[in-house]
CSV table of C-alpha atoms and ligand atoms in Angstrom, one decimal:
chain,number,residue,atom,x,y,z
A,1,UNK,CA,57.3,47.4,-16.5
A,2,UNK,CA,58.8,45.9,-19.6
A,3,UNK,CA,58.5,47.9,-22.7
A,4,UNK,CA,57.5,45.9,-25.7
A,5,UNK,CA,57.2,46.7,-28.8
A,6,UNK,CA,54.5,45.6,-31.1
A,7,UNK,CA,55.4,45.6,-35.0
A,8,UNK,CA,51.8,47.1,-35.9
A,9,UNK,CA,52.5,47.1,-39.5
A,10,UNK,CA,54.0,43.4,-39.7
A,11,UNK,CA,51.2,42.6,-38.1
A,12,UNK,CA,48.5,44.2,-40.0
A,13,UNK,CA,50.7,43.2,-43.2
A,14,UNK,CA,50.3,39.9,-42.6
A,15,UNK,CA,46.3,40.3,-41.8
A,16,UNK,CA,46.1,41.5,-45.1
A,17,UNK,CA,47.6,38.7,-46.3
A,18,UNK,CA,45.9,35.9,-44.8
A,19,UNK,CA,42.4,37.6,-45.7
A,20,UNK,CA,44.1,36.6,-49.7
A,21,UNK,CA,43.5,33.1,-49.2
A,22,UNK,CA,39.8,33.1,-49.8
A,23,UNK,CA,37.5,31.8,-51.5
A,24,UNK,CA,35.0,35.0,-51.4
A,25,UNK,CA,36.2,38.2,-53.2
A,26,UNK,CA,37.7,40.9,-50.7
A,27,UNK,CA,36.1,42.7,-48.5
A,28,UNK,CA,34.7,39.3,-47.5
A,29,UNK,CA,36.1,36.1,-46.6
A,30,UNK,CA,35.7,32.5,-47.2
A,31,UNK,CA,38.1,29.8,-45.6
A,32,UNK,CA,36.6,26.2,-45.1
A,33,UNK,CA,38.2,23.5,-43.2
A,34,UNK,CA,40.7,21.4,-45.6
A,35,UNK,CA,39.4,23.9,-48.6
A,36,UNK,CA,42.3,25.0,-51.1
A,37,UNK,CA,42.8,27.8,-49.3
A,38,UNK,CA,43.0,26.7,-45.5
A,39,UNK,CA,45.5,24.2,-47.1
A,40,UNK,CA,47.1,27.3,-48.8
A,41,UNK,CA,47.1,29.7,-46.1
A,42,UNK,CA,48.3,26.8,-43.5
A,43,UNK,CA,51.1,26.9,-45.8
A,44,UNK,CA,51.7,30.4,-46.0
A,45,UNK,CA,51.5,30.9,-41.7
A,46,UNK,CA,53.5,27.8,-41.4
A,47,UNK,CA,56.4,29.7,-42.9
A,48,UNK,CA,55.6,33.0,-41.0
A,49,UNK,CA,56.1,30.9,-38.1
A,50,UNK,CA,59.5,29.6,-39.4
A,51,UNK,CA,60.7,32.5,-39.7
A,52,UNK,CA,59.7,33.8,-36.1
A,53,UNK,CA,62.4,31.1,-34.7
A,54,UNK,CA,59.1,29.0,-33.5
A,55,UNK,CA,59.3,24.9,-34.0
A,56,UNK,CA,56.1,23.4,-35.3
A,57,UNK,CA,54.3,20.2,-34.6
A,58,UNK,CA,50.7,19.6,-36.5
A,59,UNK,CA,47.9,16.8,-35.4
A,60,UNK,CA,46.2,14.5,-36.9
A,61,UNK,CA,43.3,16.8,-36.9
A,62,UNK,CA,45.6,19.7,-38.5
A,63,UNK,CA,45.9,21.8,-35.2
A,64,UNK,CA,48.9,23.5,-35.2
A,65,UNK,CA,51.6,23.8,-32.6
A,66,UNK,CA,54.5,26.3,-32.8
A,67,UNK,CA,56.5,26.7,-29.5
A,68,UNK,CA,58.5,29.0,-28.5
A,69,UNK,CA,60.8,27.0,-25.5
A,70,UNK,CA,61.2,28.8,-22.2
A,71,UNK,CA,64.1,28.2,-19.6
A,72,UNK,CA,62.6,25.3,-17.7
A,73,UNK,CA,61.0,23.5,-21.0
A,74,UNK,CA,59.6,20.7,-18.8
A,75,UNK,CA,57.1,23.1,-17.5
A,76,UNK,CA,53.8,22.7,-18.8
A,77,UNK,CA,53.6,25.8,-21.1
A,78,UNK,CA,51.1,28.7,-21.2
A,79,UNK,CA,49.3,28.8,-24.3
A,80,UNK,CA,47.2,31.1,-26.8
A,81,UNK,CA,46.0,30.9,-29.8
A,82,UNK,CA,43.1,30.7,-32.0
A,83,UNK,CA,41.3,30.0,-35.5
A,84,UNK,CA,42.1,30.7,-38.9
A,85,UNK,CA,39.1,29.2,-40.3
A,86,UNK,CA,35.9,31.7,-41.9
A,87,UNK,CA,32.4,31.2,-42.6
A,88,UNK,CA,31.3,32.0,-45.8
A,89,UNK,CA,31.4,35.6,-46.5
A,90,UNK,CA,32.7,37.0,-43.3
A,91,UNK,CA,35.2,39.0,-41.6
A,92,UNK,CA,39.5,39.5,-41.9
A,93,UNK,CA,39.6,39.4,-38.3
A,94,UNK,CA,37.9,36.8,-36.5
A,95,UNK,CA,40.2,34.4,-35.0
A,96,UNK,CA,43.1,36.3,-37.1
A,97,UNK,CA,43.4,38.6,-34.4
A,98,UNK,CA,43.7,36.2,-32.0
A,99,UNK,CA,46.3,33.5,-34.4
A,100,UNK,CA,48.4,36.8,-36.0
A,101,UNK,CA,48.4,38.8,-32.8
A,102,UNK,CA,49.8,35.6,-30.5
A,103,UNK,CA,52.5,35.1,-32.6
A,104,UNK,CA,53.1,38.9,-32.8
A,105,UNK,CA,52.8,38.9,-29.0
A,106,UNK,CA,55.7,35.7,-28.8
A,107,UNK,CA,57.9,37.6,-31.4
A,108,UNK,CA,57.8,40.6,-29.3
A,109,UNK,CA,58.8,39.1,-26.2
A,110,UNK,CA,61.6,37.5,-28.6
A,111,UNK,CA,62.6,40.9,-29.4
A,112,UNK,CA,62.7,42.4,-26.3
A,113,UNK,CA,64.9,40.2,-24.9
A,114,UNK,CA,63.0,38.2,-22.5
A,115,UNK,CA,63.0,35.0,-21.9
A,116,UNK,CA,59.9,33.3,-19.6
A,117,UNK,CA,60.2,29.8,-17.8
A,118,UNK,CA,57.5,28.0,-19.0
A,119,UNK,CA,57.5,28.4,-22.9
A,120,UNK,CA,55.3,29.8,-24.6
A,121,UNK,CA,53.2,28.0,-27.3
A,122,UNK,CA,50.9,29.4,-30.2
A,123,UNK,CA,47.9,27.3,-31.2
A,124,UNK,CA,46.1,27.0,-34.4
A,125,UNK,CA,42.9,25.7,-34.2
A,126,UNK,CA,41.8,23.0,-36.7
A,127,UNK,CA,38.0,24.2,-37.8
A,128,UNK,CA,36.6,26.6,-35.0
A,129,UNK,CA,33.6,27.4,-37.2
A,130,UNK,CA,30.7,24.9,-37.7
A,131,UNK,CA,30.2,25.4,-41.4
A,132,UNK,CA,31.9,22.1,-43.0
A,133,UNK,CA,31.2,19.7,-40.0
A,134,UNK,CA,28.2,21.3,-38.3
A,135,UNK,CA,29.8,21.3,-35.2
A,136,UNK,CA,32.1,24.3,-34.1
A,137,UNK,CA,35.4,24.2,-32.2
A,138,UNK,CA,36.1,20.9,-34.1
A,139,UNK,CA,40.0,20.5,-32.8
A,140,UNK,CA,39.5,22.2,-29.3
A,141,UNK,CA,36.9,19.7,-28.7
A,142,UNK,CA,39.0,16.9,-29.5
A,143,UNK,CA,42.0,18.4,-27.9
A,144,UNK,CA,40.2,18.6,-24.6
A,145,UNK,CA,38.6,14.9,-25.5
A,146,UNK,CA,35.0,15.8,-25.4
A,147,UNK,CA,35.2,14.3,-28.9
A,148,UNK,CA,36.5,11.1,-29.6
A,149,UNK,CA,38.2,9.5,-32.9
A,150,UNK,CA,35.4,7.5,-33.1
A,151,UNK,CA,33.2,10.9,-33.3
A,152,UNK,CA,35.6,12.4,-35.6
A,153,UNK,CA,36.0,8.9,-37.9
A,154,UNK,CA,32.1,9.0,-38.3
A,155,UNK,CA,32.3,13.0,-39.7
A,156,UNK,CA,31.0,13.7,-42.9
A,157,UNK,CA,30.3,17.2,-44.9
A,158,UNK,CA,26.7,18.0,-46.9
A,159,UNK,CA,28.3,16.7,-50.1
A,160,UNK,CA,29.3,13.3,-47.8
A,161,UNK,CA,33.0,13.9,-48.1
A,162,UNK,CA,34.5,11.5,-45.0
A,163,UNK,CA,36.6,14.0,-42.3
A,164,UNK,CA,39.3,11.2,-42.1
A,165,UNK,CA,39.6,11.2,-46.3
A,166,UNK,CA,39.4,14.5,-46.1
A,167,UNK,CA,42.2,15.6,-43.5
A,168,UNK,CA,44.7,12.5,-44.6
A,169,UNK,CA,44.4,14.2,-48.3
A,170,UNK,CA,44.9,17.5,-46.9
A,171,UNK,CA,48.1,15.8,-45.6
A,172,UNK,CA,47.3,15.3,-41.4
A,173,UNK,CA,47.9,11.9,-41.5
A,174,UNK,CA,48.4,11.3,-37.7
A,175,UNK,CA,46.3,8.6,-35.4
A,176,UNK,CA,43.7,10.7,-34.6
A,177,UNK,CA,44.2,9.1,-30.9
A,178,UNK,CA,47.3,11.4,-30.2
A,179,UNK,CA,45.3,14.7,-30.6
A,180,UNK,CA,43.8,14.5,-27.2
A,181,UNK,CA,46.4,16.8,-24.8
A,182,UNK,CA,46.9,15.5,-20.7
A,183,UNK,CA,45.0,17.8,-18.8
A,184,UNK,CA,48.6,19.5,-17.4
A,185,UNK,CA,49.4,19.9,-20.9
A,186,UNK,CA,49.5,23.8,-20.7
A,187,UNK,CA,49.7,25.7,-17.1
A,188,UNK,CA,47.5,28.6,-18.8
A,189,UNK,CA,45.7,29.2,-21.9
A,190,UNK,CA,44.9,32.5,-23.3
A,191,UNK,CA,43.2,33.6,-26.3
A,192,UNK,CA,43.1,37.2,-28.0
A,193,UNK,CA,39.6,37.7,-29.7
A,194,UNK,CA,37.7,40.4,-31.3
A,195,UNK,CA,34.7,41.1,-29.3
A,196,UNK,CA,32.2,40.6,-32.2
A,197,UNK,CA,29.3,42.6,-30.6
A,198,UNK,CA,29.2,46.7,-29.4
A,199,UNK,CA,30.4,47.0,-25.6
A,200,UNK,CA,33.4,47.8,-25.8
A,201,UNK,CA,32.8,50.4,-28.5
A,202,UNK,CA,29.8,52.0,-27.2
A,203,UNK,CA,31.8,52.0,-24.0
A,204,UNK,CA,34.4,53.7,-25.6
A,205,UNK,CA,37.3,51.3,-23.9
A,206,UNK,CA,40.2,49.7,-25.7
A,207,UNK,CA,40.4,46.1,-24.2
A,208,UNK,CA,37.8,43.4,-22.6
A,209,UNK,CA,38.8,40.9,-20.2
A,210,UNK,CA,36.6,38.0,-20.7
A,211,UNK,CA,35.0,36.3,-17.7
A,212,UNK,CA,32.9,33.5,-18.9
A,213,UNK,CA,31.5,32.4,-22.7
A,214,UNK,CA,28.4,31.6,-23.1
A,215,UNK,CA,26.8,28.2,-23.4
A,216,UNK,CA,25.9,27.2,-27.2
A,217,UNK,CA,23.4,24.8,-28.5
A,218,UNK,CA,23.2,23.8,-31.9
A,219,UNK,CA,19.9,21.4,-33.3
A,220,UNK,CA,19.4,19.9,-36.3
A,221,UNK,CA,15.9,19.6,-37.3
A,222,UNK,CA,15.0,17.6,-40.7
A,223,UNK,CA,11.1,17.6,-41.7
A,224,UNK,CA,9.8,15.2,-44.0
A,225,UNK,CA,6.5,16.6,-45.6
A,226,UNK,CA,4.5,15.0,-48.5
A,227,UNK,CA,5.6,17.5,-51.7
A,228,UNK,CA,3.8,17.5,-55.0
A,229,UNK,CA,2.4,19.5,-57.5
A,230,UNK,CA,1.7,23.2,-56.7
A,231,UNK,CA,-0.5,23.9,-59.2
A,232,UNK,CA,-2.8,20.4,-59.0
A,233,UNK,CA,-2.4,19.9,-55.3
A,234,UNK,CA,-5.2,21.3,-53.6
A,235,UNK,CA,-4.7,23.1,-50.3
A,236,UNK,CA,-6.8,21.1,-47.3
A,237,UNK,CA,-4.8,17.8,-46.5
A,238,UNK,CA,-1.6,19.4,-47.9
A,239,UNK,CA,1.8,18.4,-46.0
A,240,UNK,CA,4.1,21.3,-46.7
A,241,UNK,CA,7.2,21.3,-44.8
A,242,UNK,CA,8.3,24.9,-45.1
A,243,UNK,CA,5.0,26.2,-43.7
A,244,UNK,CA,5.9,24.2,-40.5
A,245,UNK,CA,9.2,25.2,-40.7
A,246,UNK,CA,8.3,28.8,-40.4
A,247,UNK,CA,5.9,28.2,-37.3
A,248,UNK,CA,8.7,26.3,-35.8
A,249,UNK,CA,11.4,29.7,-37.1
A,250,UNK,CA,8.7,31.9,-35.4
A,251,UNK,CA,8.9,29.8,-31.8
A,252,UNK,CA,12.5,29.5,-32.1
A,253,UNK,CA,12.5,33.7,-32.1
A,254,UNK,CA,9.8,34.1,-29.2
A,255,UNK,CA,11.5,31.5,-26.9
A,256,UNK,CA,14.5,33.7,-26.5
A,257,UNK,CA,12.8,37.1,-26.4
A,258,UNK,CA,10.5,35.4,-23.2
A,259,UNK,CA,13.5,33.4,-21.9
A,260,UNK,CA,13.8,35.8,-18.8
A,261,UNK,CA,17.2,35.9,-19.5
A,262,UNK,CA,18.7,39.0,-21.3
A,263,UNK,CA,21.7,37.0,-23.2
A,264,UNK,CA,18.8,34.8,-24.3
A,265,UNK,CA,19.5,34.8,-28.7
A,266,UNK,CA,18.6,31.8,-31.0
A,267,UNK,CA,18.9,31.4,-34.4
A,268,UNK,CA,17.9,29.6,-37.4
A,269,UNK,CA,20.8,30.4,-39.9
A,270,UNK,CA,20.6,27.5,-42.2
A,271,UNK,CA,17.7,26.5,-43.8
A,272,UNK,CA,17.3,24.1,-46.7
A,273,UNK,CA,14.3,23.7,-49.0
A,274,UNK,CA,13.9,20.2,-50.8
A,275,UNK,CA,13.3,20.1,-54.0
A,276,UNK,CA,13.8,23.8,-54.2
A,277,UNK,CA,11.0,24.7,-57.2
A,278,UNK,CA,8.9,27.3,-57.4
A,279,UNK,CA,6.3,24.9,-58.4
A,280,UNK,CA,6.3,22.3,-55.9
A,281,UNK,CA,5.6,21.8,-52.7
A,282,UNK,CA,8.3,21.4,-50.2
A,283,UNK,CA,8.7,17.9,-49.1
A,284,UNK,CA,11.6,18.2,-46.6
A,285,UNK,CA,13.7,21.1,-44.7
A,286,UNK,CA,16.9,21.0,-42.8
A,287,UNK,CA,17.3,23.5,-40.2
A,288,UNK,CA,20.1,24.7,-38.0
A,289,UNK,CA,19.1,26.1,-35.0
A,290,UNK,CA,21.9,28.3,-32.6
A,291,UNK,CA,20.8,28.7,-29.1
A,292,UNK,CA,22.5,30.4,-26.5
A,293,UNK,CA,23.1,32.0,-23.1
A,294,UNK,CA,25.1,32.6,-20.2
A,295,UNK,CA,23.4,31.2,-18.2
A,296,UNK,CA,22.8,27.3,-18.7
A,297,UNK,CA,19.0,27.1,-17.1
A,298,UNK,CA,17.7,29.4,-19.8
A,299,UNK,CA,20.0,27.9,-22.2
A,300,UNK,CA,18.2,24.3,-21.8
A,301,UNK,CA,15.0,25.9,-21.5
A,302,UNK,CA,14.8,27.7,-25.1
A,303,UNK,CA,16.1,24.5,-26.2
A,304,UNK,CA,13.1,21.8,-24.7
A,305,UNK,CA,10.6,24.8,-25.6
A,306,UNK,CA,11.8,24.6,-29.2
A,307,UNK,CA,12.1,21.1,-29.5
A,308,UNK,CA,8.1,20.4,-28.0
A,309,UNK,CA,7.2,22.8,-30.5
A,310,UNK,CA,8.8,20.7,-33.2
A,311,UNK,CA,7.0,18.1,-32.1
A,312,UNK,CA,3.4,20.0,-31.6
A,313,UNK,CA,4.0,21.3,-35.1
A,314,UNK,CA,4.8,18.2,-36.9
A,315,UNK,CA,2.0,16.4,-34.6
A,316,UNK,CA,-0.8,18.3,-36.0
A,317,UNK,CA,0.5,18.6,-39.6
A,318,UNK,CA,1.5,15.5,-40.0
A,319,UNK,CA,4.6,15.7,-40.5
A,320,UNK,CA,7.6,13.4,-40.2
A,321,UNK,CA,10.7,15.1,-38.0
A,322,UNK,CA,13.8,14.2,-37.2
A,323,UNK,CA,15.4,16.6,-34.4
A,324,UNK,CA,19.8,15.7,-33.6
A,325,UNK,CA,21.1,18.0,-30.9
A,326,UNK,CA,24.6,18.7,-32.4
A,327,UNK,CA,26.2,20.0,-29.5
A,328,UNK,CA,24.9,21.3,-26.5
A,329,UNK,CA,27.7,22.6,-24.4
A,330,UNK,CA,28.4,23.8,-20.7
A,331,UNK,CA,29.3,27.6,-20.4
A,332,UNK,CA,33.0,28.3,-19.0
A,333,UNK,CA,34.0,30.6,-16.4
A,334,UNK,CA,38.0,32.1,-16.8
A,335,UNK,CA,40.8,31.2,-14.2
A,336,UNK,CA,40.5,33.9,-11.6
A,337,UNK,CA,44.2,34.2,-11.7
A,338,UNK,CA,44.3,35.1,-15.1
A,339,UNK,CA,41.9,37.7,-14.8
A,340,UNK,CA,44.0,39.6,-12.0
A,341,UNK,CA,47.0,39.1,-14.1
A,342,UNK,CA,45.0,40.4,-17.3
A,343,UNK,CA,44.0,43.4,-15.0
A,344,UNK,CA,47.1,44.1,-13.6
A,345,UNK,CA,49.0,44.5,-17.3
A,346,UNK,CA,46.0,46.2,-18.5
A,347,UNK,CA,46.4,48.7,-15.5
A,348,UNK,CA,49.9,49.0,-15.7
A,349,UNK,CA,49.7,49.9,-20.1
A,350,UNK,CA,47.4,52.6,-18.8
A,351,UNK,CA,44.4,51.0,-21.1
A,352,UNK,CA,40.7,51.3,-20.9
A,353,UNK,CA,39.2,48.5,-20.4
A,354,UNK,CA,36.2,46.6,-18.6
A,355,UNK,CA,35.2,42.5,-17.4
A,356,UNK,CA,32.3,41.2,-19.8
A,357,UNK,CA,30.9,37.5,-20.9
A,358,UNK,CA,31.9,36.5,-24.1
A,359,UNK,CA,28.4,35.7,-26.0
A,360,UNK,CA,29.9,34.4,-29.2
A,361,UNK,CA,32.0,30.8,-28.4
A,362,UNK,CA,35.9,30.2,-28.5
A,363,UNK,CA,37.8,27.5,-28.6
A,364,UNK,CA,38.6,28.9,-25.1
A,365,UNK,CA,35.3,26.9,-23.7
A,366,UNK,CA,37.4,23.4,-24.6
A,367,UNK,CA,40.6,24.3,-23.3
A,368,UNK,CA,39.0,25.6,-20.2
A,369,UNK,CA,38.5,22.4,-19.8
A,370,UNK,CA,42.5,21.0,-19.4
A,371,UNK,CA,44.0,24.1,-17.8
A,372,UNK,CA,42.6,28.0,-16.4
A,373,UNK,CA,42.0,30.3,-19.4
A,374,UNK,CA,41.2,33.8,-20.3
A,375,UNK,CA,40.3,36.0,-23.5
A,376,UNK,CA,41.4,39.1,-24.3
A,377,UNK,CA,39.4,41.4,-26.6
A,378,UNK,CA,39.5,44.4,-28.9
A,379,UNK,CA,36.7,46.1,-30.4
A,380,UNK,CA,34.6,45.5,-32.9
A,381,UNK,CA,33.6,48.3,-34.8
A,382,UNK,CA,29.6,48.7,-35.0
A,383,UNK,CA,29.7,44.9,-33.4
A,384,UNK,CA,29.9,43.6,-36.9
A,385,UNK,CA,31.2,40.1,-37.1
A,386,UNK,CA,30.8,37.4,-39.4
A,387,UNK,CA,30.0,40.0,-42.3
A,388,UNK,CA,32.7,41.5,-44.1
A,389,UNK,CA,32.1,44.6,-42.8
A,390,UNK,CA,34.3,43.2,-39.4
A,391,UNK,CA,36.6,46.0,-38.6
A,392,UNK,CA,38.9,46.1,-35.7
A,393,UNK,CA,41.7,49.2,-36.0
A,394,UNK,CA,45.3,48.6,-35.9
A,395,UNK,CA,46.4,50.2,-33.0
A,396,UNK,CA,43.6,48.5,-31.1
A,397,UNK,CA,44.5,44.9,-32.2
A,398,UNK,CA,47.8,46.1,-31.1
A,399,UNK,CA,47.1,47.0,-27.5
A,400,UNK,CA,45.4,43.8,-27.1
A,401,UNK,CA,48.8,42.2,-28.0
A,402,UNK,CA,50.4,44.0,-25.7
A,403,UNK,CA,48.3,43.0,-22.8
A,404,UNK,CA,48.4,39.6,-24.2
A,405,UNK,CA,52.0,39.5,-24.3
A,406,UNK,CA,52.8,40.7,-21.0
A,407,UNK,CA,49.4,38.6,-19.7
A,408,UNK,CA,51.3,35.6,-20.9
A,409,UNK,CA,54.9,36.5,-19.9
A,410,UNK,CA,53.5,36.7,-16.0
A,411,UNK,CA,52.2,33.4,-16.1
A,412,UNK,CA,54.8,32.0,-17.6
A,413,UNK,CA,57.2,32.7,-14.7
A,414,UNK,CA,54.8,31.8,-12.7
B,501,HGY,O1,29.6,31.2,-33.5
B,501,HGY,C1,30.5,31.6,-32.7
B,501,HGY,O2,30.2,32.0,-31.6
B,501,HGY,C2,31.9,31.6,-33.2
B,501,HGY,O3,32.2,32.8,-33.8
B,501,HGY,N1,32.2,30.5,-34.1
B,502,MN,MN1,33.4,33.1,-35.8
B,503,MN,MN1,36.2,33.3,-33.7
């Protein structure tokens, strides 16, 4: 088999690097969508890219393209890719891995000399996190058309900041019509991750080959209460919105522990108090619930548990609700074909390594939807993600560019 050889310390090097371009002081990291510092460390990978030999073509969205042309160029190419984007206060390695290591894993193949038929294409995901748009996998979705420009155009953040003034300013200035790909855009996508929970680690094995991701629901519940004066509003007749916020927290926990299901979680992990003093009485809450499982029935049935307790809640509180269901999306299952191939390599490099769901989401789930995908992981030390204690060590990331390299080179010639 070909021997490739990864550049562990370029690649870690730049890691490093990108983690600068925060807006949260190290260990943790904070990179919002069209933020000074996405904008600043778009710039930075752009040139890291130019300088691998790649060309680069960006969307109107800002997802970013860089193509590395194989002998038959009409093909459709295999891609990979993944997110650059961070929640506030999180991880170096989230999507990193999985941006970083795919070019690392083109540059190798570069290197070594070998040239696949179908070329080979790095994607950069515009926005795979939720946090400025309340929706995650912002430019998948609208790459695999399950949102619209007319979706996009009627996007606004908390502060009410319009995503079309927002991305034209950040300089994406593209109809938003041509970010949608043809569903033989690629013959193959596949995405290097870290795991972000504890199997593979407790399991002591060096690579995961990802079989399906689970199916996530995200609600947005606002309740309207009646506020007032804490000190000179008596209790009986009161309409406090955070107390029926915490029943409706408290359901939101028991519906996945009695779901059935065992990859049953749900979340609330935003949660807004209006006006926010000690002294008065809260007269609205925004919440953001997370809901997910593998398994779509139980999926859909922690969500309509959740959503007639809202309404039982609110009923006999008298409370004013309004409930938006912000996505509520189908789990994926990986091309079968690109599991054998994954297995094969991983065989072949001698690696440890086992099949497993993915429970946190990808921007794998949306391209599933144009062409047969897979994910690669790496572990995830203690299964910390989205906290800055994310670690993921170096010659682990590497391996999983190795199998992603040579994963990608087979399919490629295929
Ligand atoms: O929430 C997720 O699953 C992903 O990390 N955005
Ligand atoms: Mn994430
Ligand atoms: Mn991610």
């Amino acid at each position: 088999m070909t021997q490739l050889s990864i550049n562990t310390a370029r690649l870690i090097s730049e890691i490093n690097t990108l983690a600068t371009f925060s807006d949260a002081p190290a260990p943790a990291v904070t990179r919002i969508l069209y933020s000074g510092q996405d904008q600043a460390a778009r710039v930075w990978l752009r040139q890291q890219i130019l300088d691998a030999g790649l060309t680069i073509r960006e969307d109107g969205l800002g997802n970013l393209f860089a193509r590395w042309e194989g002998s038959e160029p009409g093909l459709p190419a295999v891609g990979t890719g993944s997110h650059i984007d961070a929640i506030p206060h999180s991880g170096k390695y989230d999507g990193v891995v999985g941006v970083l290591g795919g070019l690392e894993a083109i540059r190798a193949l570069k290197e070594a000399g070998i040239k696949t038929k179908r070329s080979l294409e790095l994607v950069m995901f515009t926005a795979e996190e939720p946090t400025r748009f309340g929706i995650g996998c912002l430019g998948s979705r609208a790459m695999a058309g399950t949102l619209k420009p007319a979706d996009l155009l009627a996007m606004s953040d908390p502060e009410g900041n319009k995503l079309d003034e927002l991305r034209q300013a950040a300089g994406f200035k593209k109809t938003l019509s041509g970010v949608q790909l043809a569903q033989d855009y690629y013959s193959s996508f596949i995405e290097l991750h870290i795991e972000q929970g504890p199997r593979l680690e407790r399991d002591n094995l060096q690579i995961g080959i990802v079989t399906s991701i689970a199916a996530p629901a995200t609600l947005r519940v606002i309740l309207h209460g009646d506020g007032g004066h804490a000190g000179a509003t008596l209790m009986p007749g009161r309409k406090d919105a955070l107390v029926a916020a915490s029943e409706i927290v408290q359901e939101v926990e028991r519906a996945a522990h009695e779901s059935g299901s065992p990859d049953s979680v749900a979340t609330v992990g935003l949660l807004q108090v209006h006006p926010g003093a000690v002294n008065s009485i809260p007269s609205k809450v925004t919440m953001e619930i997370d809901i997910r499982d593998t398994r779509l029935a139980s999926r859909d049935g922690m969500v309509d548990r959740v959503i007639e307790k809202i309404e039982e809640v609110c009923g006999r509180r008298q409370i004013g609700h309004d409930v938006t269901i912000l996505n509520r999306d189908n789990p994926c299952q990986s091309g079968e074909e690109i599991i054998q191939t994954a297995e094969r390599v991983t065989q072949r490099l001698g690696y440890s390594y086992k099949k497993l769901v993915s429970r946190a989401y990808h921007d794998t789930l949306f391209m599933a939807q144009i062409c047969p995908t897979a994910m690669i992981f790496v572990p995830s030390e203690n299964g910390y993600s989205h906290r800055p204690e994310e670690f993921t060590a170096d010659e682990e990331i590497a391996q999983g560019v190795e199998v992603l390299a040579l994963t990608m080179a087979e399919c490629a010639n295929l």
